[in-house]
Each structure stands twice: as structure tokens, then as C-alpha cells.
Short mmCIF file of C-alpha atoms and ligand atoms in Angstrom, two decimals:
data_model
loop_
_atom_site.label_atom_id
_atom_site.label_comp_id
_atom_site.label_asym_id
_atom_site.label_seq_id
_atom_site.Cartn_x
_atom_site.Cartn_y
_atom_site.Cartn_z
CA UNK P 456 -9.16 -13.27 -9.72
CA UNK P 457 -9.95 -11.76 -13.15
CA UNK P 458 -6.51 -10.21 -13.17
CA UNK P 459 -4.71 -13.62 -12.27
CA UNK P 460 -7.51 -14.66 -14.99
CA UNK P 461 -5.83 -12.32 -17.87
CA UNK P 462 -1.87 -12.72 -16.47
CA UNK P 463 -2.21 -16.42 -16.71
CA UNK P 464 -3.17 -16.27 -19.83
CA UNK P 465 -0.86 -13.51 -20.97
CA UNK P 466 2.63 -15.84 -19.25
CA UNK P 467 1.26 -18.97 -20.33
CA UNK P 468 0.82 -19.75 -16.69
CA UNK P 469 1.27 -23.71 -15.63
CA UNK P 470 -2.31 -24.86 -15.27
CA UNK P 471 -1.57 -26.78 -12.02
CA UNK P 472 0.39 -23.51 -10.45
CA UNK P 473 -2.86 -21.22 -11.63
CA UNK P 474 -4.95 -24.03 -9.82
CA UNK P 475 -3.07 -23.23 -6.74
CA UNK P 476 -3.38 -19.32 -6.86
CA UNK P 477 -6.92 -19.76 -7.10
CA UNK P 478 -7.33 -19.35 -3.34
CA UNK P 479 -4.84 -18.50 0.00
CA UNK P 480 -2.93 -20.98 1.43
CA UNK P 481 -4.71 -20.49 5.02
CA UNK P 482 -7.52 -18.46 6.46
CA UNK P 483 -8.29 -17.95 9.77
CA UNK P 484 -11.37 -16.72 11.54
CA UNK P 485 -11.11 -15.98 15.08
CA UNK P 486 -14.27 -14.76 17.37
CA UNK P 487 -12.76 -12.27 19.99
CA UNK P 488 -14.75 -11.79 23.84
CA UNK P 489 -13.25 -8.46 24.57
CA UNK P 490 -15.01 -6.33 28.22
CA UNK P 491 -16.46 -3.27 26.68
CA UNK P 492 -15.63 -0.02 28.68
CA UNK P 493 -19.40 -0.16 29.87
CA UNK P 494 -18.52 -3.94 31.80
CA UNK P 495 -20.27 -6.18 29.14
CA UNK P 496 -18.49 -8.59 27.02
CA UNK P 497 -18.41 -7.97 22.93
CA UNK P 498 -17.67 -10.52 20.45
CA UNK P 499 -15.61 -9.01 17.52
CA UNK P 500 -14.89 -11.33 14.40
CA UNK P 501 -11.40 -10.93 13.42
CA UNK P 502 -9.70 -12.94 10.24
CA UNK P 503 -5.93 -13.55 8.70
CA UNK P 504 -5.42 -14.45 4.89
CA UNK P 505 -2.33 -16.26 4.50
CA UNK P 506 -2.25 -15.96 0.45
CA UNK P 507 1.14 -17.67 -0.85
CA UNK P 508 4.09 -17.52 1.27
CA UNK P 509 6.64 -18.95 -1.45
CA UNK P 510 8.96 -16.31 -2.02
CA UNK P 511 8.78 -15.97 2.44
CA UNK P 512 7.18 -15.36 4.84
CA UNK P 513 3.72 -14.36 4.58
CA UNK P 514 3.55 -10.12 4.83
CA UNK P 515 0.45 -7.69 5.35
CA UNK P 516 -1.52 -5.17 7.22
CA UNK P 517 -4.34 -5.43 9.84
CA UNK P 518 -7.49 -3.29 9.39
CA UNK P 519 -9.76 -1.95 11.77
CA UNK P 520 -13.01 -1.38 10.22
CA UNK P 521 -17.05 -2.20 10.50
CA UNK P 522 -16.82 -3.25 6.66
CA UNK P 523 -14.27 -5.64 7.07
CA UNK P 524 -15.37 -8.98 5.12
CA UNK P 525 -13.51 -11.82 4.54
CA UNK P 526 -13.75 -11.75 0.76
CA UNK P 527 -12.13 -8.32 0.69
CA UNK P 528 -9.18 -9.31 3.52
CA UNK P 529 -8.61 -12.48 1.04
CA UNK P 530 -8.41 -9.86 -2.28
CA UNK P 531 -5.93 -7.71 -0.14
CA UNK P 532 -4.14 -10.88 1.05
CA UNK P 533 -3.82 -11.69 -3.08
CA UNK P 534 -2.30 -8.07 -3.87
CA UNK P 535 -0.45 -8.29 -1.21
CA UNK P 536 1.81 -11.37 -2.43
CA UNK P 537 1.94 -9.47 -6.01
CA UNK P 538 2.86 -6.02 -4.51
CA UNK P 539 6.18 -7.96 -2.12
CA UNK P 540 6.49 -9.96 -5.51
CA UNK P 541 7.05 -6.65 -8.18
CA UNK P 542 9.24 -5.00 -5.76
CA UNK P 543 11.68 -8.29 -5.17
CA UNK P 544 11.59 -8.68 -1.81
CA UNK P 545 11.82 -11.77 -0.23
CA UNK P 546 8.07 -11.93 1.28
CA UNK P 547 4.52 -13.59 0.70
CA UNK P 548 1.35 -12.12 1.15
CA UNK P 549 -1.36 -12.02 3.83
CA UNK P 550 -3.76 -9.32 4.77
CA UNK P 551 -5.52 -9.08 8.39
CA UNK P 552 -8.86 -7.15 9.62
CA UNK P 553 -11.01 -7.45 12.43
CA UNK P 554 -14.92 -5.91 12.02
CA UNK P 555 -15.54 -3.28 14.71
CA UNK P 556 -16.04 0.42 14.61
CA UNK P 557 -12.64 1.91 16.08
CA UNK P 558 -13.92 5.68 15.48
CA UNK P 559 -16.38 4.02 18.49
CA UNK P 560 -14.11 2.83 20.55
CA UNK P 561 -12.00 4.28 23.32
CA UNK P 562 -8.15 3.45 23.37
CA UNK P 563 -8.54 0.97 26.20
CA UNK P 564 -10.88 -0.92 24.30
CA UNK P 565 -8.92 -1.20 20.86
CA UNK P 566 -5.58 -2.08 22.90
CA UNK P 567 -7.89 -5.11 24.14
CA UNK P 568 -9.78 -5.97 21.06
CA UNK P 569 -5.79 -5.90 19.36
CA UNK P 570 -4.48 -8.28 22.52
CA UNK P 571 -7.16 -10.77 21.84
CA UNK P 572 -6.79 -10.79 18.34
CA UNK P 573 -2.89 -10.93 18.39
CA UNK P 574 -3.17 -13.79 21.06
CA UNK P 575 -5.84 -16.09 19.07
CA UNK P 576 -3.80 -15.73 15.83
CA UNK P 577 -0.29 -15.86 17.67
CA UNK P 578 0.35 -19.99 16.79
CA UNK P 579 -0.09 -18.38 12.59
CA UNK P 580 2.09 -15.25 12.88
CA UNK P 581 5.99 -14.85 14.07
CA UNK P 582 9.20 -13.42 12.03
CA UNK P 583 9.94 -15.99 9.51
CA UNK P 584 6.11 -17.10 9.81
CA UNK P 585 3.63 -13.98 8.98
CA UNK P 586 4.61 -10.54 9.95
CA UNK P 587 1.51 -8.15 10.02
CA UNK P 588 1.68 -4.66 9.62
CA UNK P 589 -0.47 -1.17 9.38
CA UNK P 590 -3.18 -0.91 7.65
CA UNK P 591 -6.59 1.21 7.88
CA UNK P 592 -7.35 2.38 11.28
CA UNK P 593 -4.07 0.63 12.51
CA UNK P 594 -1.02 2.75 13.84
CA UNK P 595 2.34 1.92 15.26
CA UNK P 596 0.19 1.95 18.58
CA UNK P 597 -1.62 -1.14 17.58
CA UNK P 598 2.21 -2.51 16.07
CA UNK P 599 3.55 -2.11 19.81
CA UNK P 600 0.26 -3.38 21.39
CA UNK P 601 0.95 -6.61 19.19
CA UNK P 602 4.25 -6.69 19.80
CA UNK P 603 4.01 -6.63 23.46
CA UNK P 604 1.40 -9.22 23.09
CA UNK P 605 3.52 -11.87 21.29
CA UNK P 606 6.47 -11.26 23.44
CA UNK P 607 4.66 -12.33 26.40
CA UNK P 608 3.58 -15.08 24.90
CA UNK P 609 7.18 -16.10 23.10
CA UNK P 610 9.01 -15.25 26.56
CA UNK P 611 11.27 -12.78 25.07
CA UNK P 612 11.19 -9.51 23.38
CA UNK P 613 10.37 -10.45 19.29
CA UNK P 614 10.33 -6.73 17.67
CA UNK P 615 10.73 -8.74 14.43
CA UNK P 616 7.51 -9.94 14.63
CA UNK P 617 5.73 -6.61 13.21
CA UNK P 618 6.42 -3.96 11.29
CA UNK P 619 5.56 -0.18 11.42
CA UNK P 620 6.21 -0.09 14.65
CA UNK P 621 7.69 3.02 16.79
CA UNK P 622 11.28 4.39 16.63
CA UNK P 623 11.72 3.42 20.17
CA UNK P 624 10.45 -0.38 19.61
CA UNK P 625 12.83 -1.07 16.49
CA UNK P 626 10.53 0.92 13.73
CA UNK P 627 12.96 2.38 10.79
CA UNK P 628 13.47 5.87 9.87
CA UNK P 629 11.84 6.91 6.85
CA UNK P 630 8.87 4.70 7.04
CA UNK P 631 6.84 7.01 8.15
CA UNK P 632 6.91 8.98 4.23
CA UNK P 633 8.10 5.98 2.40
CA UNK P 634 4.76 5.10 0.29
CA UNK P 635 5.33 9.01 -1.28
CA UNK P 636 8.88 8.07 -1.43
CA UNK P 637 8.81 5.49 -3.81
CA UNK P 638 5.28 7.09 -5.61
CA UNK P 639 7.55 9.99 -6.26
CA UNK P 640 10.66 7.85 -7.49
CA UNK P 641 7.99 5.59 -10.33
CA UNK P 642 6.61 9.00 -11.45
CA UNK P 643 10.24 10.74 -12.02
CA UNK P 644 10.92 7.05 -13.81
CA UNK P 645 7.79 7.44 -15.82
CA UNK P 646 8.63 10.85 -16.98
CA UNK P 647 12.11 9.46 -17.78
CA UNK P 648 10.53 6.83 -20.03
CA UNK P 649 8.26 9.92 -21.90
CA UNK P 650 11.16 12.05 -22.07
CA UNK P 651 9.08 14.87 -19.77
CA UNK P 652 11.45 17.10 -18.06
CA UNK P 653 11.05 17.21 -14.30
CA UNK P 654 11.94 20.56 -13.84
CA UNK P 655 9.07 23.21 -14.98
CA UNK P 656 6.72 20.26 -15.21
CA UNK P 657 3.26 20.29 -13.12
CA UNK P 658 1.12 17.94 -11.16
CA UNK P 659 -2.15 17.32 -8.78
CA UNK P 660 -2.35 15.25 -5.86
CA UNK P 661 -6.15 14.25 -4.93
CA UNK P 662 -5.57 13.33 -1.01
CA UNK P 663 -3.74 15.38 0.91
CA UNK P 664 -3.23 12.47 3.94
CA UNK P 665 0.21 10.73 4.66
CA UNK P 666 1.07 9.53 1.09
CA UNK P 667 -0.50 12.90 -0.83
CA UNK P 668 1.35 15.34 1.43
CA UNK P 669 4.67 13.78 1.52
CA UNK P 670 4.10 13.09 -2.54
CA UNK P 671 3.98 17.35 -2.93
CA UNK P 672 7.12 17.45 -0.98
CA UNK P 673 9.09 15.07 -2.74
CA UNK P 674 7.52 16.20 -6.12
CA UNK P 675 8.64 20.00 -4.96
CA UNK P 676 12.24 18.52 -4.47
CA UNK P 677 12.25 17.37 -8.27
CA UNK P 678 11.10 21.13 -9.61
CA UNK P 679 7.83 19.66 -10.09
CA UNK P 680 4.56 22.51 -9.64
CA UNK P 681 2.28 21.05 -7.88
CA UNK P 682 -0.83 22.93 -9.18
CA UNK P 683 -3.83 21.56 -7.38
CA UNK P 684 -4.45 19.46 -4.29
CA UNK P 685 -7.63 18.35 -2.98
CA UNK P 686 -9.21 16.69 0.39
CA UNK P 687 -12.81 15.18 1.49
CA UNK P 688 -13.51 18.71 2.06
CA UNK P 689 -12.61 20.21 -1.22
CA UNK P 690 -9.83 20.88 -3.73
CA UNK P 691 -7.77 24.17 -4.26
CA UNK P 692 -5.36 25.41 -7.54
CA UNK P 693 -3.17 27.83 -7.90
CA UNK P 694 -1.44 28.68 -11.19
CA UNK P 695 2.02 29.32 -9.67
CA UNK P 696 2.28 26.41 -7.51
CA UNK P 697 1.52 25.79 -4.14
CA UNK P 698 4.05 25.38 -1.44
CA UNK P 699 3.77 21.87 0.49
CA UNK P 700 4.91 23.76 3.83
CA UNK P 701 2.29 26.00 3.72
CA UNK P 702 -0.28 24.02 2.49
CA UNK P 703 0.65 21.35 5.76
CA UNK P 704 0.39 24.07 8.01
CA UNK P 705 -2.86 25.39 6.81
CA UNK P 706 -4.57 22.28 6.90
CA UNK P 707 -2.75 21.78 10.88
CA UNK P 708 -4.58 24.60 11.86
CA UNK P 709 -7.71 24.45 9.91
CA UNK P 710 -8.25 20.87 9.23
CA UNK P 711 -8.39 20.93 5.79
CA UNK P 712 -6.47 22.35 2.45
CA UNK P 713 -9.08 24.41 1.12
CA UNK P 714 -9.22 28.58 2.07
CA UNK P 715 -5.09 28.62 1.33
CA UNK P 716 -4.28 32.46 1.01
CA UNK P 717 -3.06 32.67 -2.82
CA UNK P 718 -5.26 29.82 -4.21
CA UNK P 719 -8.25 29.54 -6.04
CA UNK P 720 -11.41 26.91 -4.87
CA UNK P 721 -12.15 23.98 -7.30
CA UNK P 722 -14.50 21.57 -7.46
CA UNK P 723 -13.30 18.31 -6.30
CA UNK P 724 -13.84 16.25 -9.98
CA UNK P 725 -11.68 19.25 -11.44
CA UNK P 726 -8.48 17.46 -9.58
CA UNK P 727 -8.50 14.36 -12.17
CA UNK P 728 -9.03 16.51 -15.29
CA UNK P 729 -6.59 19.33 -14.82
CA UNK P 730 -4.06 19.82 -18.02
CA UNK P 731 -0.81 18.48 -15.93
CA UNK P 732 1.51 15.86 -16.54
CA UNK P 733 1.58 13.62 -13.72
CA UNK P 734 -1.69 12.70 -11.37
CA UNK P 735 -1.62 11.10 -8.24
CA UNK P 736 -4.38 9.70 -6.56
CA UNK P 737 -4.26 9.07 -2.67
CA UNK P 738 -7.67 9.12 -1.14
CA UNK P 739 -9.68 6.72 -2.14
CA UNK P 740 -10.32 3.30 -4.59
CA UNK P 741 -12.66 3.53 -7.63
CA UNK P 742 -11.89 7.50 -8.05
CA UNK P 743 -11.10 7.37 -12.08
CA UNK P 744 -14.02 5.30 -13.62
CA UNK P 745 -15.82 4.97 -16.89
CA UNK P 746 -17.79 8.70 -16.43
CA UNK P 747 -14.30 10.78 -15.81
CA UNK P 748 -11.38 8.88 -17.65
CA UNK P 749 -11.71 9.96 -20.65
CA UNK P 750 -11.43 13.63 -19.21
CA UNK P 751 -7.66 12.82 -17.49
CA UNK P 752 -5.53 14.75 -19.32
CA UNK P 753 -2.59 13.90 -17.29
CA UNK P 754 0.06 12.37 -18.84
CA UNK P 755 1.25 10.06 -15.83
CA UNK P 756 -0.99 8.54 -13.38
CA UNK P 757 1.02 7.00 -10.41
CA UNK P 758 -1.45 5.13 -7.75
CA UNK P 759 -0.73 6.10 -4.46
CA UNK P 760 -3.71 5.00 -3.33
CA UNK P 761 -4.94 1.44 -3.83
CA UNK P 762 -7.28 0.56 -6.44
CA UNK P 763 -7.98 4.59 -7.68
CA UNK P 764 -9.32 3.31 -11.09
CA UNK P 765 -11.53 1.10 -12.14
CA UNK P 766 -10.91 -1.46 -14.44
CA UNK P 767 -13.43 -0.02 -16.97
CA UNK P 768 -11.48 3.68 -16.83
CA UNK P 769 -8.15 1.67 -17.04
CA UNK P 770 -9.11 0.89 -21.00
CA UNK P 771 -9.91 4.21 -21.52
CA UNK P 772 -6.45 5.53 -19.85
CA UNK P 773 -4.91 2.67 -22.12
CA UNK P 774 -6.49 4.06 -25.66
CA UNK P 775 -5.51 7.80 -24.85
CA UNK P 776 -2.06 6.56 -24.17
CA UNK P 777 -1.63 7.90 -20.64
CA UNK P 778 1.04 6.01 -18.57
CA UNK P 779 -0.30 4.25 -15.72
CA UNK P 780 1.75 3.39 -12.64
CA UNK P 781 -0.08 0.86 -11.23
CA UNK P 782 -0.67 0.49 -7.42
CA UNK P 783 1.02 -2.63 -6.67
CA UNK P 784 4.47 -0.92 -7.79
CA UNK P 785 3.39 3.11 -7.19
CA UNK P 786 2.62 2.60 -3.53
CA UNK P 787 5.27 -0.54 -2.94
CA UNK P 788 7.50 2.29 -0.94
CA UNK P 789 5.68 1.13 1.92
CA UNK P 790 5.85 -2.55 2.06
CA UNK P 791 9.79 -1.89 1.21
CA UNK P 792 10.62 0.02 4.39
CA UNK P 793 8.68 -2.59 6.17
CA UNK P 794 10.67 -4.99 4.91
CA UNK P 795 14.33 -3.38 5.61
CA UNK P 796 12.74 -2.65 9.72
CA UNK P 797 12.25 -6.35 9.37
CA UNK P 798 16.05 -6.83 8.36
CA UNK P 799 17.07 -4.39 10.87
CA UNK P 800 15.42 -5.79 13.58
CA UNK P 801 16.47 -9.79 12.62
CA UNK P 802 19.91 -8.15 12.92
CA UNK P 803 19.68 -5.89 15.89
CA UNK P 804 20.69 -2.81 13.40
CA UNK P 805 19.51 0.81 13.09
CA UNK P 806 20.36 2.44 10.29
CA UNK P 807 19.99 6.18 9.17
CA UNK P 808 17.46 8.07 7.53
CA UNK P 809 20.13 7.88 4.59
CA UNK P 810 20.95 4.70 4.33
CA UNK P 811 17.47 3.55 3.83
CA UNK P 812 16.43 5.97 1.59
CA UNK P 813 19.33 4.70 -0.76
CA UNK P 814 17.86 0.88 -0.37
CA UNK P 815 14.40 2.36 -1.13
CA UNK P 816 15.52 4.00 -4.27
CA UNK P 817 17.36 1.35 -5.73
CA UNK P 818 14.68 -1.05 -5.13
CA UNK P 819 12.02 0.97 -6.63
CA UNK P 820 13.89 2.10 -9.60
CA UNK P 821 14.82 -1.57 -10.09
CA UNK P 822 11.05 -2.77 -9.43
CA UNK P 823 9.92 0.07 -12.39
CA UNK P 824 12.15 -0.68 -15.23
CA UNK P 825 11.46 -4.84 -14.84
CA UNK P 826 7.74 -4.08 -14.80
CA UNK P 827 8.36 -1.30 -17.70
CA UNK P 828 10.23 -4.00 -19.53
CA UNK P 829 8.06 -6.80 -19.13
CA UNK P 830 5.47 -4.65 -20.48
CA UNK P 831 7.38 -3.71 -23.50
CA UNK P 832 8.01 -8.09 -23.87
CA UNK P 833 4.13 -8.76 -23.61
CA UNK P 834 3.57 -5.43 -25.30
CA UNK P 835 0.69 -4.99 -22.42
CA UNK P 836 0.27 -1.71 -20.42
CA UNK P 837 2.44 -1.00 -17.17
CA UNK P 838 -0.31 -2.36 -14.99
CA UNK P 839 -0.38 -5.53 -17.30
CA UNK P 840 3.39 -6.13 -17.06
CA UNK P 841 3.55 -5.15 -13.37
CA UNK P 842 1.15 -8.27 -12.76
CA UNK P 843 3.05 -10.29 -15.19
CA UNK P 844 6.53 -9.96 -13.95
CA UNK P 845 4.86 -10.50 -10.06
CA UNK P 846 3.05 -13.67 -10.97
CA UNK P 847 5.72 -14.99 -12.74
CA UNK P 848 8.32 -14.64 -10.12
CA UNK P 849 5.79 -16.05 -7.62
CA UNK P 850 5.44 -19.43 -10.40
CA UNK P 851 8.81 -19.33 -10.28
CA UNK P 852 9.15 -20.09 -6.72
CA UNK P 853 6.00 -22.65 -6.42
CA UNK P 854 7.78 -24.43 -9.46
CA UNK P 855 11.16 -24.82 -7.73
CA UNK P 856 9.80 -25.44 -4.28
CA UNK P 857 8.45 -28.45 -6.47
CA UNK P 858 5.29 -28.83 -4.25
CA UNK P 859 3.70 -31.26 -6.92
CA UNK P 860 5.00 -35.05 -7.80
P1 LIG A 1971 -4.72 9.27 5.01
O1 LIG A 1971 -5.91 8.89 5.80
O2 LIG A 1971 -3.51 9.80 5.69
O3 LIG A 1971 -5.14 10.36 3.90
C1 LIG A 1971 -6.26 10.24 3.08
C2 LIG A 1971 -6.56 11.62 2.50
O4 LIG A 1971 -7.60 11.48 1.53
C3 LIG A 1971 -7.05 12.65 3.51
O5 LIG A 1971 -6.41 13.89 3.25
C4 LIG A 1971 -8.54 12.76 3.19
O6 LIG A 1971 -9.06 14.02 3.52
C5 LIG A 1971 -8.52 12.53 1.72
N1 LIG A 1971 -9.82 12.18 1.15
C6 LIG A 1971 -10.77 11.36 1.63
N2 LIG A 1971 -11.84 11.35 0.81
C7 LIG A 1971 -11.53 12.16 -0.22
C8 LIG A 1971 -12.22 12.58 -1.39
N3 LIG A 1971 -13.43 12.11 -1.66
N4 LIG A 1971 -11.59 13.43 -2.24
C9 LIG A 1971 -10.35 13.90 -1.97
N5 LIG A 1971 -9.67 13.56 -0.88
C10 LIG A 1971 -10.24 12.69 -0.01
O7 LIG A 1971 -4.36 7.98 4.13
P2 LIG A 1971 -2.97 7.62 3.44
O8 LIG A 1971 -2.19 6.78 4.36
O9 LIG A 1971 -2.36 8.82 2.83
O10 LIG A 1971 -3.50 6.64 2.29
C11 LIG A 1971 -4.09 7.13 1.09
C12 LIG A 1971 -4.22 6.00 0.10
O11 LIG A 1971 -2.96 5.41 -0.13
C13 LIG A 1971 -5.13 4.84 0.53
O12 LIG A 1971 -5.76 4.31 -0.60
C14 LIG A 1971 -4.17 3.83 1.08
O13 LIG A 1971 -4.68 2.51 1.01
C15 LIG A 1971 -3.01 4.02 0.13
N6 LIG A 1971 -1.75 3.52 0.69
C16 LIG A 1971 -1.14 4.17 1.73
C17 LIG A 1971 0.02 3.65 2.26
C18 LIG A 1971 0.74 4.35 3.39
O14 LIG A 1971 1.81 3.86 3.80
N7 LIG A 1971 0.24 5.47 3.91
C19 LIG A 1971 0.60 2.48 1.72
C20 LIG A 1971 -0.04 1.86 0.64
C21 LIG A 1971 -1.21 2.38 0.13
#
């Protein structure tokens, strides 16, 4: 809210249209009776945040997790419709999560608590309606289990109806790395803007999960060193470079980056402060804050993860003039694929591994210089611009949809 707050005032947003963005469009609470695996019923709460759906349908993961609360599904719900927004595709936002403790739970159980739930929110959710997604502790198991769900309920096979799903149920290629993807493709953009050759240049990845790993492979590809990773167990360097194959395979067998033949130990605050030019955060939120920004010496930050600085460390990042990718665009990759499965699957397509790479990369490098060049108009920071350009084009669409007399 404090960032619609500051865009509205930055765009000169229409009071009645800031009014309306002031809270989601629909929220739904649902109380689920699901038979635990010891016979005895459990009542889960489970929610949907319909945000804004006027740019289409209404588009956002479903998390599994005991801290789910509604105020934070209806914040996620609110980036979501930004994040579909800054990337120009034709989607709202919405953001699901049901409160229960799936590191508890056997698979039996979770395919029942995401039955329930997909049943009790099935009249709100549908391919042109709301089309839910992964999120945390959600897979392309849970994606099937939902599809399944509404297709019994429909009559007839809907694989349009989620996204992330399996290969074999209508999922896309390249979805599985496509957050790193387009992370990679605004940092090479970014270092295009500061006139930092790719080739010789270095960078650190803190999180070395789905978006961190695939970010060292792509970043490899470039003739980017990758100098340091790090995990929840620790962080590792090495002056040379470290090779993402190796580094994969170490952690496959050992669980985690850290003893890598060749590379030296860390500790894991090192990570944000080495002296390389681009830093990519994707563990966790709140990671850069007031005590370590003024340390980053990084010349690009591009936000894998969500929310990896805090707004505090953001005006520090600002003053020493390092660029900023912001989240809603750096980790966008995602949400894109999602959206050309959806297209796929409304037209009964499957494209290559190719093909929607090439989609992917023009629609990131698109989404990165309007946001770069809105920030240059406002004269605001990447992050600034990226929320202007999103909010505006979601205006835009309230406006014309002329909801008001
Ligand atoms: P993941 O679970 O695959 O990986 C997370 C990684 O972070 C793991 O390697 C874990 O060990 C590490 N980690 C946890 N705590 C840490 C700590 N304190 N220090 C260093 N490393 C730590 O998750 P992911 O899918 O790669 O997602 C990472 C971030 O990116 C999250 O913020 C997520 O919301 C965001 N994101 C991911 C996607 C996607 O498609 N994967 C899309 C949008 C945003």
C-alpha cells in the first residue's frame, strides 16, 4: 500500500482509480474438513485474493504454509497484478494459500487438503476466470491434483485451468528454469545500460535453489564468473570461478554447496558484500536491509527472489548508485512461461524448448527497457519506474473499462 501510496503520487494517479486499488476485488475464505491419515477430521483455512482482474483474468500461485495469513496472500495478490502488469501480459492478479504444515503431512493428505480446497473455490477459478499456479510448498503435483479436481467437476478435461503443471498434462518446456531465464536476461540488460562488459565480468548468487542454480548457468553462458554462491548451510568463493555443473552435482550428493573441492568457505553475510558487478538474491525476503546495504558493492542487483531488500536498504542502494532490478520485473520469467502454457493449452499447442525461450526473451527485454525508460521520464529509480509503468497500464485499463458513471 505504501508503494501504490508513492506511485500514485509520482503518475498523478486518478483519485477515484487509487480508491479502487486500495483493496482486491474479491476474497475468499474457505474452511476445509479434510480425514487426517490417523481417521480424524482436520479443518484447514484456505483463502483466494482476487486483486484486479482488468487487464484479464485474475493470475497467481497457491501456498502451502503454517504462516499463511490473509493480509500477506492479499499483499501477494497486489504484486501479483503489478508483476503480469510490467511484463505486458494480458493477466490480473490473485494470490492463493491455505495454513497447514505440508513438511507434516503425508502425500495422501496434501492431495486431499488440495481437492477440498480446489473444489470449495472451483465456482471463483477457471481459464478466462482465475488461473492459480505454484507457489511455496506447491509443485506441478498439486497443479495436476487441481486440475484433475476441476475437470471432474467441469465434465471435461480443462488443462487451461492451471499453470505449472507437468509435461504430460499440457505444462511448457522451459518453465521449469524460466524465473533464472528472464533474471539472467534484466541483468545482461542492466549491464547494457552501465556499459559493463559481460564477458570477464563477475557475480554472486545467494540461494542456490531453482532460480539461483539455473541463474549460474545462464550467467556462465554470458562469460559471466560466478565467484561466490551461498545456501542455508553456508556460502563458498572461489577466485577463478566456479563451475555450475559441478557445483549442482556437489550439492546432489551432499545436500548443500559448501565443501566444493577448489573453493574457499565464507561466511554467509560475505555473499552481499563481495567486490562483483552483478548480485542476485534468491533465498529469502528482507536479506539487504539498513545494517548491510551500505556494504553491497555490487554494481547490479537483480531480485530473483521476492522482496530481498528492504525498503530502508533500497535508499541506501539508491544514494550509492547501484542499479536495482526490482522483483516484480527480475523474477517476471516465471509468470511469463505460465502465461504462454496458458496460450498453449487454450490452443491445444506444444511448442519447443526454442520457441519459448524466444517469446521469453523478447518479452523480458521489452518489459526492462519500458520500466528503464519510465524511470528515466519520472527520473525515479528502476524499482520506482517498474511500479509506475505497472500501475499505470493497470489505470489504463480500469479507465477504459469505464467502471464509473
Ligand atoms: P528454492 O527452495 O528452490 O531455493 C531456495 C534456496 O535458498 C535454497 O538453496 C536454500 O538452501 C537457500 N536458502 C535458504 N535460506 C538461505 C539463507 N539464509 N542464506 C542463503 N541461502 C538460503 O526456491 P526458488 O524457487 O529458487 O525461489 C527462491 C526465491 O525466488 C524465493 O524468494 C521465491 O519466492 C523467488 N521466486 C521464485 C520463482 C520460481 O519460479 N522458482 C518465481 C518467482 C520468485
Amino acid at each position: 500500500m505504501k508503494q501504490l501510496e508513492s506511485t500514485a503520487r509520482l503518475i498523478k494517479l486518478d483519485p477515484d482509480v487509487h480508491e479502487m486499488l486500495k483493496n482486491p476485488k474479491r476474497v475468499l475464505i474457505v474452511s476445509l474438513p479434510v480425514k487426517m491419515d490417523h481417521g480424524k477430521v482436520q479443518v484447514f483455512q484456505g483463502f483466494r485474493v482476487q486483486f484486479n482482474d482488468a487487464r484479464g483474468p485474475f493470475k497467481g500461485g497457491i501456498r502451502y504454509h503454517p504462516k499463511v495469513t490473509l493480509d500477506e496472500v492479499k499483499a501477494l495478490a497486489t504484486w501479483m497484478t503489478w508483476k503480469c502488469s510490467v511484463v505486458d501480459i494480458p493477466y490480473g492478479g490473485a494470490k492463493g494459500g491455505v495454513v497447514c504444515d505440508p513438511k507434516n503431512m503425508s502425500l495422501s493428505e496434501k492431495e486431499r487438503v488440495t481437492r477440498r480446497y480446489t473444489a470449495m473455490i472451483a465456482d471463483f477459478i477457471g481459464p478466462y476466470r482465475d488461473v492459480p499456479a505454484p507457489d511455496v510448498y506447491t509443485d506441478s503435483q498439486t497443479m495436476s491434483w487441481i486440475l484433475d479436481t476441476y475437470s471432474q467437476i467441469k465434465g471435461y478435461q480443462v488443462p487451461e485451468c492451471v499453470t505449472g503443471k507437468p509435461i504430460a498434462l499440457g505444462g511448457s518446456e522451459g518453465r521449469n528454469n524460466s524465473t533464472a531465464r528472464g533474471c539472467v536476461i534484466c541483468a545482461r540488460e542492466a549491464a547494457k545500460q552501465l556499459k559493463i562488459p559481460l564477458k570477464g565480468a563477475t557475480a554472486a548468487i545467494q540461494g542456490y535453489g531453482n532460480a539461483g542454480s539455473w541463474s549460474a548457468v545462464f550467467l556462465r553462458e554470458l562469460g559471466v564468473k560466478v565467484e561466490a554462491v551461498s545456501d542455508s548451510r553456508g556460502a563458498i568463493y572461489s577466485k577463478i570461478g566456479l563451475d555450475p555443473a559441478k557445483t549442482q552435482k556437489h550439492k546432489d550428493k551432499t545436500g548443500s554447496v559448501v565443501g566444493l573441492g577448489g573453493t574457499e568457505q565464507i561466511e554467509p553475510e560475505e555473499i552481499l558484500e563481495l567486490d562483483v558487478d552483478i548480485l542476485i538474491p534468491a533465498a529469502l525476503e528482507n536479506a539487504i536491509t539498513a545494517r548491510n546495504a551500505s556494504r553491497v558493492r555490487a554494481k547490479i542487483i537483480a531480485e530473483a527472489a521476492n522482496g530481498p531488500a528492504t525498503p530502508e536498504a533500497d535508499e541506501i542502494l539508491e544514494r550509492n548508485k547501484v542499479l536495482v532490478v526490482p522483483d516484480i520485473l527480475a523474477n517476471a520469467g516465471g509468470v511469463t512461461v505460465s502465461y504462454l502454457e496458458w496460450v498453449q493449452n487454450l490452443n491445444r499447442e506444444h511448442w519447443s524448448e526454442d520457441q519459448v525461450n524466444a517469446q521469453l526473451e523478447q518479452k523480458m527485454v521489452a518489459a526492462f527497457n519500458a520500466c528503464y525508460e519510465t524511470s528515466r521520464k519520472y527520473d525515479v529509480s528502476l524499482r520506482s519506474g517498474a511500479l509506475a509503468l505497472s500501475i499505470t497500464r493497470v489505470a489504463d485499463a480500469i479507465k477504459m473499462l469505464g467502471i464509473w458513471p
